[in-house]
Amino acid sequence: MGLSTRLTHENIVEFLAIIYHRDTQSLYPGEQITVAQHMLQCASIAEQQGEGDTVVVAALLHDVGHLICHSDHLCLDLPDDNLSDSDQRHEEAGAVLLGKYFPQAVVDAVRFHVMAKRYLCTTEPGYIGHLSPASAGTLAGQGGLMTEVEVHCFQQKPHLDTNLKVRRIDDKANAPDFEHPDFLRYGPMIRRVLTTPG
Ligand SMILES: [Fe+2]
C-alpha cells in the first residue's frame, strides 16, 4: 500500500508496519533506541510478563503518535490540531489514529500513557526512580505530579488497570541491545484485537 491510501480495518496492519519499518534513524528523545524499537521492546516485555493480547497490542502501539509525520496526514482524515508529533501531543495523535480501529482499552492506554506516568509518580513513592533520565526530565513539562483531584479523576477511568500496566512496561523498555521480533510478527495478534468495521 502507499501512504496515500485511505486507512481501513483491512490495511491498518500494513500501514502500521510501514511506519514502524521506516523508523530506523530517529532516536527516541534522550534514549539510545528509536521510537519503533522502544514500542517493539514494550510488546516483548508485555508478552514475557504473560499479558493478554490487549495489553501487548497497547504496549506495541502506545507511542505510535510519534511516528505520524505530515506526509501521512492527508490519508488519515484527521483534524490538523490532533497531529502534532511533539511530546506534548503524541498521545492524542496516536489515540485519534487508532480510535476507529481498536477497542477503547487500547485507545485509552495510548491516550493516557503520559497521564499514567504522572499518576504513578504521584501515588507510588519512589516510582520516579524507575524513569529513565529523559523521561524524568519531561515530567514537569507534561504537568508534573497530579493534584488530589487529578488522582481521583484518573482512578475513575474505565481501563485503569490496562493503562497502568502499559505505563509500567513503557518505563522498562529503554535497553539499546534488546532483541525484539519484527513488527509483522504481531500482525495476527493485532487483527484479533481490532474492532469489527461498521
Ligand atoms: Fe513509551
PDB file of C-alpha atoms and ligand atoms in Angstrom:
ATOM      1  CA  MET A   1       0.000   0.000   0.000  1.00  0.00           C
ATOM      2  CA  GLY A   2       1.074   3.618  -0.451  1.00  0.00           C
ATOM      3  CA  LEU A   3       0.789   6.099   2.377  1.00  0.00           C
ATOM      4  CA  SER A   4      -1.794   7.989   0.342  1.00  0.00           C
ATOM      5  CA  THR A   5      -4.189   5.014   0.515  1.00  0.00           C
ATOM      6  CA  ARG A   6      -7.190   5.560   2.764  1.00  0.00           C
ATOM      7  CA  LEU A   7      -6.859   3.733   6.044  1.00  0.00           C
ATOM      8  CA  THR A   8      -9.289   0.854   6.745  1.00  0.00           C
ATOM      9  CA  HIS A   9      -9.625  -2.109   9.099  1.00  0.00           C
ATOM     10  CA  GLU A  10      -8.178  -4.241   6.299  1.00  0.00           C
ATOM     11  CA  ASN A  11      -4.996  -2.247   5.716  1.00  0.00           C
ATOM     12  CA  ILE A  12      -4.250  -0.771   9.161  1.00  0.00           C
ATOM     13  CA  VAL A  13      -1.695  -3.514   9.989  1.00  0.00           C
ATOM     14  CA  GLU A  14       0.111  -2.921   6.709  1.00  0.00           C
ATOM     15  CA  PHE A  15       0.080   0.841   7.308  1.00  0.00           C
ATOM     16  CA  LEU A  16       1.489   0.437  10.814  1.00  0.00           C
ATOM     17  CA  ALA A  17       4.187  -1.941   9.509  1.00  0.00           C
ATOM     18  CA  ILE A  18       5.280   0.725   7.012  1.00  0.00           C
ATOM     19  CA  ILE A  19       5.619   3.463   9.605  1.00  0.00           C
ATOM     20  CA  TYR A  20       7.406   1.155  12.086  1.00  0.00           C
ATOM     21  CA  HIS A  21       9.802  -0.195   9.446  1.00  0.00           C
ATOM     22  CA  ARG A  22      10.770   3.261   8.231  1.00  0.00           C
ATOM     23  CA  ASP A  23      11.633   4.464  11.755  1.00  0.00           C
ATOM     24  CA  THR A  24      15.264   3.403  11.606  1.00  0.00           C
ATOM     25  CA  GLN A  25      17.114   6.652  12.180  1.00  0.00           C
ATOM     26  CA  SER A  26      15.455   8.952  14.682  1.00  0.00           C
ATOM     27  CA  LEU A  27      16.344   8.086  18.251  1.00  0.00           C
ATOM     28  CA  TYR A  28      13.661   8.444  20.909  1.00  0.00           C
ATOM     29  CA  PRO A  29      14.443  11.797  22.523  1.00  0.00           C
ATOM     30  CA  GLY A  30      17.124  11.241  25.162  1.00  0.00           C
ATOM     31  CA  GLU A  31      17.323   7.463  24.577  1.00  0.00           C
ATOM     32  CA  GLN A  32      19.621   5.154  22.584  1.00  0.00           C
ATOM     33  CA  ILE A  33      16.842   3.423  20.603  1.00  0.00           C
ATOM     34  CA  THR A  34      14.279   4.513  18.039  1.00  0.00           C
ATOM     35  CA  VAL A  35      10.622   5.003  18.922  1.00  0.00           C
ATOM     36  CA  ALA A  36       9.728   1.856  16.954  1.00  0.00           C
ATOM     37  CA  GLN A  37      12.388  -0.195  18.786  1.00  0.00           C
ATOM     38  CA  HIS A  38      11.063   1.132  22.088  1.00  0.00           C
ATOM     39  CA  MET A  39       7.486   0.050  21.283  1.00  0.00           C
ATOM     40  CA  LEU A  40       8.581  -3.387  19.997  1.00  0.00           C
ATOM     41  CA  GLN A  41      10.561  -3.802  23.195  1.00  0.00           C
ATOM     42  CA  CYS A  42       7.418  -2.894  25.173  1.00  0.00           C
ATOM     43  CA  ALA A  43       5.423  -5.566  23.317  1.00  0.00           C
ATOM     44  CA  SER A  44       8.112  -8.171  24.052  1.00  0.00           C
ATOM     45  CA  ILE A  45       8.162  -7.288  27.744  1.00  0.00           C
ATOM     46  CA  ALA A  46       4.357  -7.497  27.882  1.00  0.00           C
ATOM     47  CA  GLU A  47       4.492 -10.973  26.325  1.00  0.00           C
ATOM     48  CA  GLN A  48       7.249 -12.075  28.711  1.00  0.00           C
ATOM     49  CA  GLN A  49       5.037 -10.945  31.593  1.00  0.00           C
ATOM     50  CA  GLY A  50       2.239 -13.134  30.235  1.00  0.00           C
ATOM     51  CA  GLU A  51      -0.112 -10.284  29.408  1.00  0.00           C
ATOM     52  CA  GLY A  52      -3.085 -10.826  27.106  1.00  0.00           C
ATOM     53  CA  ASP A  53      -3.457  -9.529  23.564  1.00  0.00           C
ATOM     54  CA  THR A  54      -4.998  -6.195  24.587  1.00  0.00           C
ATOM     55  CA  VAL A  55      -2.075  -5.179  26.803  1.00  0.00           C
ATOM     56  CA  VAL A  56       0.537  -6.464  24.334  1.00  0.00           C
ATOM     57  CA  VAL A  57      -1.052  -4.550  21.442  1.00  0.00           C
ATOM     58  CA  ALA A  58      -1.495  -1.401  23.551  1.00  0.00           C
ATOM     59  CA  ALA A  59       2.178  -1.614  24.587  1.00  0.00           C
ATOM     60  CA  LEU A  60       3.162  -2.127  20.948  1.00  0.00           C
ATOM     61  CA  LEU A  61       1.214   0.939  19.790  1.00  0.00           C
ATOM     62  CA  HIS A  62       1.331   3.373  22.720  1.00  0.00           C
ATOM     63  CA  ASP A  63       3.822   5.823  21.150  1.00  0.00           C
ATOM     64  CA  VAL A  64       2.606   5.499  17.561  1.00  0.00           C
ATOM     65  CA  GLY A  65       1.727   9.208  17.633  1.00  0.00           C
ATOM     66  CA  HIS A  66       5.454   9.930  17.423  1.00  0.00           C
ATOM     67  CA  LEU A  67       5.651   8.061  14.105  1.00  0.00           C
ATOM     68  CA  ILE A  68       2.958  10.016  12.291  1.00  0.00           C
ATOM     69  CA  CYS A  69       4.530  12.669  10.146  1.00  0.00           C
ATOM     70  CA  HIS A  70       2.903  15.292   7.976  1.00  0.00           C
ATOM     71  CA  SER A  71       3.231  13.161   4.852  1.00  0.00           C
ATOM     72  CA  ASP A  72       0.725  10.712   6.374  1.00  0.00           C
ATOM     73  CA  HIS A  73      -1.869  13.225   7.442  1.00  0.00           C
ATOM     74  CA  LEU A  74      -3.751  13.534   4.204  1.00  0.00           C
ATOM     75  CA  CYS A  75      -4.692   9.862   4.097  1.00  0.00           C
ATOM     76  CA  LEU A  76      -5.706   9.690   7.726  1.00  0.00           C
ATOM     77  CA  ASP A  77      -8.517  12.208   7.560  1.00  0.00           C
ATOM     78  CA  LEU A  78      -7.736  13.637  10.990  1.00  0.00           C
ATOM     79  CA  PRO A  79      -8.076  17.216  12.199  1.00  0.00           C
ATOM     80  CA  ASP A  80      -4.733  19.029  11.949  1.00  0.00           C
ATOM     81  CA  ASP A  81      -4.647  20.069  15.554  1.00  0.00           C
ATOM     82  CA  ASN A  82      -4.532  16.435  16.622  1.00  0.00           C
ATOM     83  CA  LEU A  83      -1.498  15.646  14.550  1.00  0.00           C
ATOM     84  CA  SER A  84       1.440  17.276  16.255  1.00  0.00           C
ATOM     85  CA  ASP A  85       4.249  14.809  16.822  1.00  0.00           C
ATOM     86  CA  SER A  86       5.598  16.873  19.686  1.00  0.00           C
ATOM     87  CA  ASP A  87       5.922  15.105  23.019  1.00  0.00           C
ATOM     88  CA  GLN A  88       3.032  17.154  24.380  1.00  0.00           C
ATOM     89  CA  ARG A  89       0.555  15.828  21.814  1.00  0.00           C
ATOM     90  CA  HIS A  90       1.793  12.456  20.647  1.00  0.00           C
ATOM     91  CA  GLU A  91      -0.559  10.518  22.904  1.00  0.00           C
ATOM     92  CA  GLU A  92      -3.601  12.297  21.474  1.00  0.00           C
ATOM     93  CA  ALA A  93      -2.355  11.916  17.874  1.00  0.00           C
ATOM     94  CA  GLY A  94      -1.905   8.171  18.453  1.00  0.00           C
ATOM     95  CA  ALA A  95      -5.323   7.791  20.056  1.00  0.00           C
ATOM     96  CA  VAL A  96      -7.012   9.625  17.184  1.00  0.00           C
ATOM     97  CA  LEU A  97      -5.197   7.478  14.630  1.00  0.00           C
ATOM     98  CA  LEU A  98      -6.207   4.219  16.334  1.00  0.00           C
ATOM     99  CA  GLY A  99      -9.646   5.239  17.581  1.00  0.00           C
ATOM    100  CA  LYS A 100     -11.626   3.928  14.597  1.00  0.00           C
ATOM    101  CA  TYR A 101      -9.971   0.526  14.565  1.00  0.00           C
ATOM    102  CA  PHE A 102      -9.119  -0.539  18.108  1.00  0.00           C
ATOM    103  CA  PRO A 103     -11.163  -1.157  21.259  1.00  0.00           C
ATOM    104  CA  GLN A 104     -11.379   1.523  23.916  1.00  0.00           C
ATOM    105  CA  ALA A 105      -8.956  -0.271  26.260  1.00  0.00           C
ATOM    106  CA  VAL A 106      -6.167   0.037  23.653  1.00  0.00           C
ATOM    107  CA  VAL A 107      -7.066   3.583  22.653  1.00  0.00           C
ATOM    108  CA  ASP A 108      -7.224   4.727  26.293  1.00  0.00           C
ATOM    109  CA  ALA A 109      -3.848   3.160  27.084  1.00  0.00           C
ATOM    110  CA  VAL A 110      -2.404   5.196  24.208  1.00  0.00           C
ATOM    111  CA  ARG A 111      -4.250   8.385  25.104  1.00  0.00           C
ATOM    112  CA  PHE A 112      -3.458   8.261  28.825  1.00  0.00           C
ATOM    113  CA  HIS A 113       0.061   6.829  28.975  1.00  0.00           C
ATOM    114  CA  VAL A 114       1.575  10.199  29.873  1.00  0.00           C
ATOM    115  CA  MET A 115      -1.131  10.775  32.474  1.00  0.00           C
ATOM    116  CA  ALA A 116      -0.400   7.299  33.842  1.00  0.00           C
ATOM    117  CA  LYS A 117       3.232   8.287  34.331  1.00  0.00           C
ATOM    118  CA  ARG A 118       2.129  11.342  36.298  1.00  0.00           C
ATOM    119  CA  TYR A 119      -0.264   9.149  38.299  1.00  0.00           C
ATOM    120  CA  LEU A 120       2.338   6.525  39.192  1.00  0.00           C
ATOM    121  CA  CYS A 121       4.943   9.147  40.119  1.00  0.00           C
ATOM    122  CA  THR A 122       2.362  10.802  42.371  1.00  0.00           C
ATOM    123  CA  THR A 123       0.893   7.764  44.080  1.00  0.00           C
ATOM    124  CA  GLU A 124       3.885   5.387  44.377  1.00  0.00           C
ATOM    125  CA  PRO A 125       6.779   6.628  46.447  1.00  0.00           C
ATOM    126  CA  GLY A 126       9.987   6.020  44.510  1.00  0.00           C
ATOM    127  CA  TYR A 127       8.300   5.389  41.146  1.00  0.00           C
ATOM    128  CA  ILE A 128      10.068   8.388  39.643  1.00  0.00           C
ATOM    129  CA  GLY A 129      13.313   6.489  40.257  1.00  0.00           C
ATOM    130  CA  HIS A 130      12.169   3.907  37.673  1.00  0.00           C
ATOM    131  CA  LEU A 131      12.001   6.528  34.916  1.00  0.00           C
ATOM    132  CA  SER A 132      14.892   6.987  32.521  1.00  0.00           C
ATOM    133  CA  PRO A 133      16.662  10.340  32.943  1.00  0.00           C
ATOM    134  CA  ALA A 134      14.970  11.576  29.747  1.00  0.00           C
ATOM    135  CA  SER A 135      11.512  10.545  30.938  1.00  0.00           C
ATOM    136  CA  ALA A 136      12.091  12.071  34.371  1.00  0.00           C
ATOM    137  CA  GLY A 137      13.203  15.230  32.583  1.00  0.00           C
ATOM    138  CA  THR A 138       9.940  15.581  30.640  1.00  0.00           C
ATOM    139  CA  LEU A 139       7.684  15.014  33.674  1.00  0.00           C
ATOM    140  CA  ALA A 140       7.431  18.682  34.658  1.00  0.00           C
ATOM    141  CA  GLY A 141       6.555  19.760  31.101  1.00  0.00           C
ATOM    142  CA  GLN A 142       3.839  17.085  30.995  1.00  0.00           C
ATOM    143  CA  GLY A 143       2.137  18.546  34.057  1.00  0.00           C
ATOM    144  CA  GLY A 144       4.324  17.179  36.860  1.00  0.00           C
ATOM    145  CA  LEU A 145       2.793  15.373  39.811  1.00  0.00           C
ATOM    146  CA  MET A 146      -1.009  15.157  39.945  1.00  0.00           C
ATOM    147  CA  THR A 147      -3.226  17.045  42.335  1.00  0.00           C
ATOM    148  CA  GLU A 148      -5.581  15.064  44.562  1.00  0.00           C
ATOM    149  CA  VAL A 149      -8.446  15.846  42.209  1.00  0.00           C
ATOM    150  CA  GLU A 150      -6.463  14.649  39.191  1.00  0.00           C
ATOM    151  CA  VAL A 151      -5.570  11.413  41.008  1.00  0.00           C
ATOM    152  CA  HIS A 152      -9.240  10.854  41.843  1.00  0.00           C
ATOM    153  CA  CYS A 153     -10.350  11.527  38.247  1.00  0.00           C
ATOM    154  CA  PHE A 154      -7.693   9.206  36.827  1.00  0.00           C
ATOM    155  CA  GLN A 155      -8.768   6.415  39.158  1.00  0.00           C
ATOM    156  CA  GLN A 156     -12.282   6.596  37.664  1.00  0.00           C
ATOM    157  CA  LYS A 157     -11.082   5.763  34.156  1.00  0.00           C
ATOM    158  CA  PRO A 158     -12.641   2.527  32.877  1.00  0.00           C
ATOM    159  CA  HIS A 159      -9.406   0.825  31.811  1.00  0.00           C
ATOM    160  CA  LEU A 160      -7.179   1.964  34.661  1.00  0.00           C
ATOM    161  CA  ASP A 161      -5.528  -1.431  35.091  1.00  0.00           C
ATOM    162  CA  THR A 162      -4.527  -1.636  31.422  1.00  0.00           C
ATOM    163  CA  ASN A 163      -3.356   1.991  31.447  1.00  0.00           C
ATOM    164  CA  LEU A 164      -1.073   1.353  34.404  1.00  0.00           C
ATOM    165  CA  LYS A 165       0.254  -1.965  33.089  1.00  0.00           C
ATOM    166  CA  VAL A 166       1.219  -0.345  29.791  1.00  0.00           C
ATOM    167  CA  ARG A 167       2.897   2.546  31.596  1.00  0.00           C
ATOM    168  CA  ARG A 168       4.944   0.276  33.839  1.00  0.00           C
ATOM    169  CA  ILE A 169       6.096  -1.643  30.758  1.00  0.00           C
ATOM    170  CA  ASP A 170       6.831   1.648  28.957  1.00  0.00           C
ATOM    171  CA  ASP A 171       9.211   2.652  31.728  1.00  0.00           C
ATOM    172  CA  LYS A 172      11.195  -0.604  31.434  1.00  0.00           C
ATOM    173  CA  ALA A 173      11.753  -0.527  27.668  1.00  0.00           C
ATOM    174  CA  ASN A 174      14.862   1.536  27.014  1.00  0.00           C
ATOM    175  CA  ALA A 175      17.606  -1.068  26.544  1.00  0.00           C
ATOM    176  CA  PRO A 176      19.705  -0.419  23.436  1.00  0.00           C
ATOM    177  CA  ASP A 177      20.686  -4.089  22.968  1.00  0.00           C
ATOM    178  CA  PHE A 178      17.244  -5.671  23.450  1.00  0.00           C
ATOM    179  CA  GLU A 179      16.346  -8.289  20.804  1.00  0.00           C
ATOM    180  CA  HIS A 180      12.721  -7.974  19.721  1.00  0.00           C
ATOM    181  CA  PRO A 181      10.658  -9.541  16.937  1.00  0.00           C
ATOM    182  CA  ASP A 182       9.758  -7.740  13.721  1.00  0.00           C
ATOM    183  CA  PHE A 183       6.544  -5.691  13.795  1.00  0.00           C
ATOM    184  CA  LEU A 184       4.796  -8.085  11.416  1.00  0.00           C
ATOM    185  CA  ARG A 185       5.092 -10.944  13.926  1.00  0.00           C
ATOM    186  CA  TYR A 186       2.344  -9.069  15.794  1.00  0.00           C
ATOM    187  CA  GLY A 187       0.082  -8.830  12.721  1.00  0.00           C
ATOM    188  CA  PRO A 188      -2.192 -11.784  13.654  1.00  0.00           C
ATOM    189  CA  MET A 189      -2.460 -10.567  17.254  1.00  0.00           C
ATOM    190  CA  ILE A 190      -3.350  -7.041  16.128  1.00  0.00           C
ATOM    191  CA  ARG A 191      -6.049  -8.453  13.843  1.00  0.00           C
ATOM    192  CA  ARG A 192      -7.524 -10.407  16.763  1.00  0.00           C
ATOM    193  CA  VAL A 193      -7.767  -7.188  18.782  1.00  0.00           C
ATOM    194  CA  LEU A 194      -9.191  -4.926  16.026  1.00  0.00           C
ATOM    195  CA  THR A 195     -12.819  -3.878  16.371  1.00  0.00           C
ATOM    196  CA  THR A 196     -15.382  -5.037  13.817  1.00  0.00           C
ATOM    197  CA  PRO A 197     -15.804  -2.491  10.990  1.00  0.00           C
ATOM    198  CA  GLY A 198     -19.058  -0.632  10.737  1.00  0.00           C
TER     199      GLY A 198
HETATM  200 FE    FE B   1       6.816   4.965  25.524  1.00  0.00          FE
END
